[in-house]
XYZ file of C-alpha atoms in Angstrom:
513
model
C -0.034 0.226 0.128
C 3.080 2.307 0.926
C 4.384 1.784 -2.794
C 1.495 2.260 -4.637
C 1.209 5.771 -2.425
C 4.608 6.659 -3.218
C 4.077 5.689 -6.819
C 0.703 7.662 -7.221
C 2.732 10.742 -6.100
C 5.461 10.228 -8.392
C 3.076 9.671 -11.397
C 1.386 13.038 -9.901
C 4.697 15.073 -10.153
C 5.258 14.055 -13.356
C 2.097 14.733 -14.661
C 2.274 18.328 -13.198
C 5.799 18.973 -14.335
C 4.291 18.160 -18.079
C 1.737 20.285 -17.684
C 3.735 22.987 -16.517
C 5.894 22.728 -19.661
C 3.224 22.505 -22.309
C 1.716 25.205 -20.627
C 4.932 27.605 -20.190
C 4.233 29.758 -23.291
C 0.382 30.595 -22.545
C 0.563 31.290 -18.620
C 3.055 34.014 -17.152
C 5.709 32.957 -14.753
C 4.855 33.686 -11.534
C 1.731 31.456 -11.923
C 4.230 28.541 -12.539
C 5.999 29.693 -9.124
C 2.646 29.366 -7.224
C 1.823 26.265 -8.698
C 4.950 24.454 -7.434
C 4.942 26.226 -4.026
C 1.218 24.604 -3.791
C 2.002 21.466 -4.914
C 5.241 21.589 -2.293
C 2.715 22.028 0.688
C 0.232 19.435 -0.699
C 2.990 16.943 -0.802
C 4.732 18.216 2.547
C 1.958 18.125 4.783
C 0.406 14.894 3.094
C 2.571 13.051 5.736
C 1.962 14.967 8.962
C -1.771 14.512 7.994
C -1.693 10.761 7.639
C 0.053 10.429 10.517
C -2.600 12.455 12.766
C -5.518 10.426 10.961
C -3.628 7.041 11.709
C -3.275 8.298 15.549
C -6.693 9.293 15.538
C -7.904 5.811 14.569
C -5.859 4.293 16.942
C -7.165 6.445 19.619
C -10.952 5.705 18.122
C -10.183 1.693 18.909
C -8.391 2.451 22.101
C -11.587 4.207 23.309
C -13.808 1.699 22.270
C -11.733 -1.074 23.782
C -11.302 0.856 27.023
C -15.305 1.192 26.662
C -16.304 -2.352 26.445
C -13.582 -3.317 28.936
C -15.475 -1.081 31.648
C -18.603 -2.601 30.755
C -17.163 -5.869 31.242
C -15.884 -4.717 34.743
C -18.861 -2.958 35.974
C -20.662 -6.140 35.200
C -18.189 -8.273 36.573
C -18.215 -5.764 39.831
C -22.000 -6.189 40.341
C -21.447 -10.067 39.961
C -18.739 -9.998 42.519
C -20.711 -7.570 44.835
C -24.182 -9.421 44.649
C -23.527 -12.620 43.271
C -25.368 -15.008 41.468
C -26.908 -17.891 43.814
C -28.057 -19.738 40.234
C -24.557 -20.059 39.276
C -22.972 -22.615 41.729
C -19.409 -21.608 40.514
C -20.202 -18.063 41.654
C -22.767 -18.350 44.898
C -23.211 -15.432 47.148
C -21.692 -11.965 46.669
C -19.295 -10.126 48.484
C -21.482 -7.921 50.094
C -23.556 -10.742 51.496
C -20.222 -12.640 52.671
C -19.224 -9.443 54.319
C -22.837 -9.396 56.024
C -22.710 -13.012 57.189
C -19.072 -12.606 58.259
C -19.744 -9.336 60.165
C -22.542 -11.323 62.034
C -20.629 -14.138 62.800
C -16.672 -12.512 63.956
C -16.751 -9.010 62.919
C -16.049 -7.720 65.600
C -15.231 -10.527 68.428
C -11.538 -9.814 68.712
C -8.851 -12.288 69.677
C -9.878 -14.758 71.922
C -7.719 -17.721 73.496
C -10.109 -20.470 74.489
C -9.348 -23.736 76.558
C -7.255 -22.298 78.909
C -6.822 -23.801 82.167
C -6.170 -21.438 85.503
C -5.458 -20.962 89.016
C -6.127 -18.578 91.505
C -3.227 -16.832 92.991
C -4.949 -14.771 95.629
C -8.645 -13.360 95.819
C -9.344 -11.769 92.153
C -6.219 -12.919 90.550
C -5.846 -15.964 88.361
C -2.939 -17.099 85.814
C -4.135 -19.008 82.898
C -2.415 -21.377 80.772
C -2.897 -22.354 77.011
C -3.673 -26.362 76.901
C -1.496 -28.142 74.946
C -3.173 -29.312 71.660
C -4.665 -32.958 71.837
C -2.980 -35.784 69.405
C -5.423 -36.486 66.617
C -6.203 -40.319 66.715
C -7.124 -42.414 63.985
C -9.863 -44.336 64.956
C -9.309 -47.096 62.587
C -5.676 -47.413 64.187
C -6.325 -46.393 67.513
C -2.944 -44.513 67.446
C -2.232 -40.937 66.978
C -2.329 -39.729 63.260
C 0.666 -37.737 61.782
C 1.492 -34.859 63.835
C -0.290 -31.616 62.404
C 2.651 -29.117 60.842
C 1.258 -26.238 62.627
C 2.359 -28.249 65.725
C 6.232 -27.791 64.806
C 6.071 -24.198 63.903
C 7.731 -21.780 66.073
C 6.466 -20.381 69.031
C 5.100 -16.885 69.282
C 7.194 -14.628 70.891
C 4.672 -11.922 71.505
C 2.570 -11.818 74.726
C -0.808 -13.570 74.727
C -2.354 -10.115 75.337
C -1.369 -6.727 75.655
C -0.388 -5.890 79.506
C -3.043 -3.593 81.224
C -5.461 -4.229 78.484
C -8.803 -5.059 79.502
C -10.617 -9.087 79.047
C -13.637 -10.368 79.445
C -13.551 -14.123 80.831
C -15.935 -17.145 80.991
C -15.911 -20.157 82.144
C -16.426 -23.296 79.490
C -18.365 -26.140 79.598
C -20.017 -28.894 76.969
C -23.388 -28.642 76.033
C -23.599 -32.245 75.980
C -21.700 -35.235 77.528
C -18.710 -35.513 75.067
C -19.273 -32.357 73.282
C -16.708 -29.447 72.382
C -16.542 -27.331 75.624
C -18.158 -23.948 74.942
C -17.869 -20.587 76.715
C -20.886 -20.582 79.337
C -20.597 -18.793 82.173
C -19.346 -14.794 81.983
C -17.271 -14.483 85.375
C -16.221 -10.549 84.961
C -13.922 -8.108 83.156
C -10.279 -8.484 84.248
C -7.082 -6.375 83.840
C -4.046 -8.202 82.162
C -1.433 -7.626 84.923
C 1.509 -10.162 83.118
C 1.638 -11.609 79.793
C 3.933 -14.402 77.896
C 2.902 -16.426 74.847
C 1.623 -19.247 76.766
C 0.448 -17.557 80.079
C -1.348 -14.654 81.321
C -2.341 -13.591 84.892
C -5.671 -11.200 85.044
C -6.811 -9.423 87.872
C -10.540 -8.604 88.341
C -11.213 -5.099 87.556
C -13.366 -4.035 90.957
C -15.232 -6.254 92.714
C -17.102 -9.452 91.512
C -20.459 -9.990 91.715
C -21.620 -12.650 94.256
C -22.817 -15.031 91.655
C -19.248 -14.923 89.967
C -17.212 -15.455 92.903
C -19.751 -18.443 93.402
C -18.915 -19.746 89.991
C -15.157 -19.134 90.444
C -15.238 -20.853 93.709
C -16.788 -23.657 92.105
C -15.246 -24.070 88.929
C -13.303 -27.077 89.837
C -11.521 -28.141 86.587
C -13.090 -25.943 84.486
C -11.284 -24.364 81.363
C -11.608 -20.572 80.112
C -11.893 -18.325 77.424
C -10.775 -15.201 77.531
C -12.014 -12.562 74.756
C -10.253 -9.271 73.643
C -13.645 -7.851 72.917
C -17.108 -9.284 74.194
C -19.012 -11.404 71.629
C -21.752 -10.016 69.622
C -25.289 -10.895 70.398
C -27.100 -11.717 67.065
C -30.282 -13.775 65.891
C -28.680 -16.478 63.324
C -26.646 -18.265 66.096
C -30.085 -19.793 67.541
C -31.471 -21.004 64.597
C -31.406 -24.703 63.057
C -28.615 -25.144 60.564
C -29.490 -24.047 57.057
C -32.800 -22.772 57.978
C -32.043 -18.960 57.463
C -31.812 -19.785 53.568
C -35.357 -21.327 52.876
C -37.203 -19.021 55.662
C -41.050 -20.043 56.570
C -44.020 -17.931 56.523
C -44.317 -17.790 60.202
C -40.435 -16.348 60.867
C -38.514 -13.687 59.572
C -35.091 -15.170 60.602
C -35.667 -19.171 60.461
C -36.513 -21.822 62.539
C -35.104 -21.616 66.182
C -33.667 -24.298 67.279
C -35.422 -25.255 70.512
C -32.952 -27.872 71.936
C -29.904 -25.179 71.418
C -31.858 -22.524 73.742
C -33.303 -25.456 76.096
C -29.425 -26.532 76.943
C -28.054 -22.802 76.661
C -31.062 -21.794 79.529
C -30.648 -25.079 81.036
C -28.617 -23.961 84.093
C -30.878 -21.269 85.354
C -31.122 -23.490 88.440
C -27.578 -24.162 88.895
C -27.106 -20.568 89.230
C -30.533 -19.704 90.696
C -29.340 -22.162 93.780
C -26.649 -19.531 94.452
C -28.807 -16.769 95.340
C -30.661 -15.449 98.235
C -34.237 -17.034 98.719
C -35.011 -14.782 101.353
C -36.860 -11.395 100.712
C -35.234 -8.473 101.236
C -38.584 -6.927 101.966
C -41.424 -8.765 103.476
C -44.341 -9.472 100.742
C -41.730 -9.231 97.899
C -39.973 -11.693 95.568
C -36.389 -12.943 96.530
C -33.626 -12.437 94.951
C -33.885 -16.093 92.965
C -37.524 -15.636 92.119
C -36.650 -12.634 90.584
C -33.648 -14.149 88.715
C -35.749 -17.051 87.635
C -38.729 -14.877 86.360
C -36.601 -12.883 84.301
C -34.489 -16.403 83.092
C -38.226 -17.613 81.978
C -38.763 -14.262 79.938
C -35.716 -14.724 78.301
C -36.163 -17.889 77.155
C -39.836 -17.220 75.752
C -38.063 -14.408 73.943
C -35.025 -16.209 72.399
C -37.692 -19.324 71.327
C -40.474 -16.536 69.601
C -37.298 -14.362 67.816
C -38.483 -13.702 64.846
C -42.052 -15.408 64.983
C -44.927 -13.741 63.593
C -47.348 -12.452 65.836
C -50.889 -14.062 65.437
C -53.296 -12.463 68.324
C -53.582 -8.650 68.896
C -53.801 -8.404 71.977
C -50.986 -8.335 74.518
C -48.815 -7.250 72.054
C -44.864 -6.746 72.373
C -43.385 -3.271 72.785
C -43.317 -1.517 69.633
C -39.444 -2.004 69.698
C -39.724 -5.491 69.496
C -42.504 -5.130 66.902
C -41.120 -5.500 62.999
C -43.278 -6.120 59.862
C -42.779 -7.645 56.441
C -44.457 -4.822 54.065
C -44.828 -4.924 50.046
C -44.061 -2.112 48.231
C -46.817 -0.452 46.489
C -44.643 1.714 44.148
C -41.160 1.727 42.925
C -39.013 2.946 46.057
C -35.045 4.355 46.684
C -33.657 5.606 49.570
C -29.766 6.818 50.343
C -28.912 4.510 53.600
C -25.006 4.756 53.041
C -23.187 7.568 54.276
C -20.613 8.853 51.845
C -18.150 10.122 55.142
C -15.422 7.746 56.302
C -15.932 6.067 59.561
C -14.096 7.175 62.412
C -12.242 4.439 64.577
C -12.472 7.098 67.533
C -16.246 7.264 66.473
C -18.763 5.765 69.303
C -21.770 5.414 66.593
C -21.390 3.514 63.242
C -23.890 5.951 61.968
C -23.805 9.440 61.222
C -26.516 12.328 62.507
C -28.980 11.097 59.803
C -28.915 7.695 60.498
C -27.096 6.483 57.493
C -24.211 3.702 58.101
C -20.566 5.631 58.125
C -18.954 1.863 58.736
C -18.237 -0.089 55.193
C -19.162 -3.162 56.880
C -22.521 -2.125 57.220
C -22.957 -0.593 53.771
C -25.924 -2.452 51.713
C -26.506 0.063 48.993
C -25.410 0.323 45.641
C -22.053 2.470 44.763
C -24.212 5.453 45.494
C -25.615 4.135 48.754
C -28.992 3.742 47.383
C -31.373 0.879 48.169
C -34.063 0.510 45.278
C -37.248 -1.428 45.724
C -39.626 -2.076 42.997
C -43.116 -2.406 42.916
C -44.510 -5.644 44.472
C -40.820 -6.431 46.569
C -40.949 -7.242 50.105
C -39.117 -5.913 52.900
C -38.706 -6.205 56.728
C -38.718 -3.124 59.164
C -39.206 -1.530 62.152
C -42.200 -0.162 63.591
C -41.870 3.097 62.818
C -40.591 3.007 59.554
C -43.473 1.055 58.897
C -45.935 3.558 60.038
C -43.946 6.079 58.012
C -44.319 3.982 54.522
C -47.900 3.016 55.366
C -49.024 6.920 56.171
C -47.109 7.631 52.627
C -49.233 5.074 50.528
C -45.352 3.252 49.878
C -46.139 0.103 51.523
C -48.216 -2.372 53.047
C -48.448 -4.526 55.878
C -48.197 -8.287 55.243
C -47.057 -9.869 58.437
C -46.040 -8.391 61.967
C -43.368 -10.397 63.754
C -41.494 -10.105 67.109
C -38.023 -9.640 67.208
C -35.733 -9.886 70.403
C -34.095 -6.640 71.394
C -30.131 -7.463 70.945
C -27.731 -6.834 73.294
C -24.483 -4.499 73.170
C -22.879 -6.655 76.178
C -19.919 -4.336 76.087
C -22.384 -1.211 77.513
C -24.978 -3.563 79.222
C -22.959 -5.372 81.492
C -21.298 -1.813 82.622
C -24.939 -0.385 83.075
C -26.406 -3.521 85.227
C -23.237 -3.217 87.092
C -23.567 0.513 87.975
C -27.646 -0.187 88.564
C -26.738 -3.285 90.905
C -24.085 -0.842 92.774
C -27.104 1.651 93.154
C -29.424 -0.691 94.055
C -27.252 -1.962 96.370
C -26.425 1.266 97.707
C -30.091 1.689 97.930
C -30.762 -1.643 99.979
C -27.946 -0.530 102.547
C -30.018 2.961 102.837
C -33.373 0.872 103.178
C -31.856 -1.561 105.336
C -30.522 1.387 107.849
C -34.045 3.104 107.365
C -35.549 -0.307 108.413
C -32.628 -0.732 111.517
C -34.092 2.580 112.481
C -37.781 1.650 111.913
C -37.247 -1.314 113.854
C -35.791 0.639 116.836
C -38.436 2.931 116.539
C -41.027 0.493 116.526
C -39.370 -1.209 119.533
C -39.454 2.163 121.454
C -43.257 2.790 120.199
C -44.111 -0.766 121.679
C -42.437 0.019 124.716
C -44.169 3.140 125.156
C -47.686 1.797 124.279
C -46.701 -1.033 126.769
C -46.065 1.699 129.524
C -49.066 3.843 128.346
C -50.977 0.520 128.572
C -49.763 -0.230 131.958
C -50.999 3.239 132.759
C -54.190 3.022 131.612
C -54.539 -0.326 133.771
C -53.316 1.603 136.810
C -55.981 4.521 135.808
C -58.509 2.056 135.343
C -58.205 0.214 138.784
C -57.493 3.718 140.637
C -61.101 4.699 138.784
C -62.710 1.368 139.894
C -60.948 1.977 143.611
C -62.481 5.677 143.224
C -65.776 4.486 142.279
C -65.709 2.456 145.199
C -64.513 5.218 147.307
C -67.352 7.265 146.033
C -69.742 5.202 146.587
C -68.922 4.519 149.940
C -68.520 8.306 150.555
C -72.152 8.772 149.131
C -73.163 5.940 151.777
C -71.594 7.831 154.320
C -73.024 11.426 153.106
C -76.499 9.821 153.245
C -76.161 8.332 156.838
C -74.451 11.604 158.103
C -77.231 13.180 156.069
C -79.853 11.541 158.127
C -78.016 11.666 161.343
C -78.138 15.368 160.562
C -81.504 15.558 160.109
C -82.670 13.786 162.937
C -80.275 15.579 165.044
C -81.667 18.762 163.511
C -85.373 17.513 164.209
C -84.373 16.089 167.611
C -82.512 19.950 168.377
C -85.478 21.809 167.010
C -87.988 19.563 169.328
C -85.345 20.248 172.126
C -85.430 23.858 171.164
C -89.085 23.802 171.328
C -89.091 22.377 174.517
C -86.606 24.760 175.924
C -88.652 27.688 174.563
C -91.909 26.106 175.768
C -89.831 25.616 179.497
C -88.615 28.888 179.271
C -91.978 30.362 179.054
C -93.039 28.318 182.079
C -90.292 29.634 184.007
C -90.927 32.976 183.269
C -94.980 32.332 184.025
C -93.750 30.341 187.511
C -91.165 33.511 188.524
C -94.239 35.887 187.541
C -96.530 34.230 190.277
C -94.066 34.069 192.720
C -93.770 37.658 192.627
C -97.251 38.117 192.808
C -97.746 36.198 195.319
C -94.978 38.120 197.486
C -96.637 41.217 196.884
């Protein structure tokens, strides 16, 4: 092709020269100069133009290639992010995997299980890693090939950082012969010493009475020490695989009732450690309160995600979630564009949008899109808002157990227990004062009763004396009346006798004269 173009240019130049020679007599010389210059410019600019056109074609091809690659990468990104459950080679996407991983172990942190411990002094324990048990080949009854990890070099870093705070559990198998699992929470501890194989922990503050009793009765139980408290969730209490095929009456799956019964089977063990004597007469005892709370918790775990059939005795609004069906297309921004700060207490911004990338569920722009006829499970407030805005209608209401943030809940309960203990102390002091005042009052009432009895005796005596006085007064009055009558009679007799004497004296004088 190049040689053909060169040949064409050569023929063009020869033709141009021949035409110039033929027309030399008819055209002036300066026309020839201009035409020669034009031909030179055309030939000179032809090559840069060809190079520019070739470069433009190359860039155009590159643009189309990159656009095709971008479309393929975007489709691959969506496939990786969302997955394709219809294709077994792909399965669920990264978003679902990230969600499941966060539910299982995202923030559990480092932990060591199967540790043996011994108490050095009150509240201080030294724990040691258990030696790995050899794997036994059941067909031969002999240890199998040693684990290559066992011959790996031992770690040199401390098991836990010194002065860090850890959380300890006592282990116990759910059934005989099963692997021991963390069963009893025994408190929050501070690491005082740590080596690659051992750690010494000291209780943070005063342990609760039930924790002290469990530690005293721990025997040969092993320990699990967590760097962070495990997360609460709904999925760990479901039957395996039931969350893949959801029943109509439960939004999570089928609850493993045997597992829940096993987990709460120690209610009487712990309940027997508590006092059965009420602090206040007529009120339930500490044991009764604990057992009632455990019964309510068992019911909550068994009914987690269960559809609410009755319309009376509804659970609180915080525990009522609804399955809704969208009546129109709907989209909402749920993921924040701000990066999460590790120092933030909350994983959400002030608008309630998720900052933590592990909580992102929207597309690249942070949106969640729902089409008409799609279903979703939302809380009570969102359901009311969508219902009022005619976005969705309710097709079922479900009970959802409130999850517990153990990191804050245990501290809150501990503070609450201390407040209650202080209040109990104050009430006991007031009760002692009331008992003292009551005893004093009873003593005063007894003295008053004694005085009343004496006064009653005095009144009876006074009545007797008054009766005697009345009788004596009547007798004296009668004697006085008789005396007065006798004195009156005597007075009259005296008067009469005086008159007689006067008369007699007058008669004597008459006789003498």
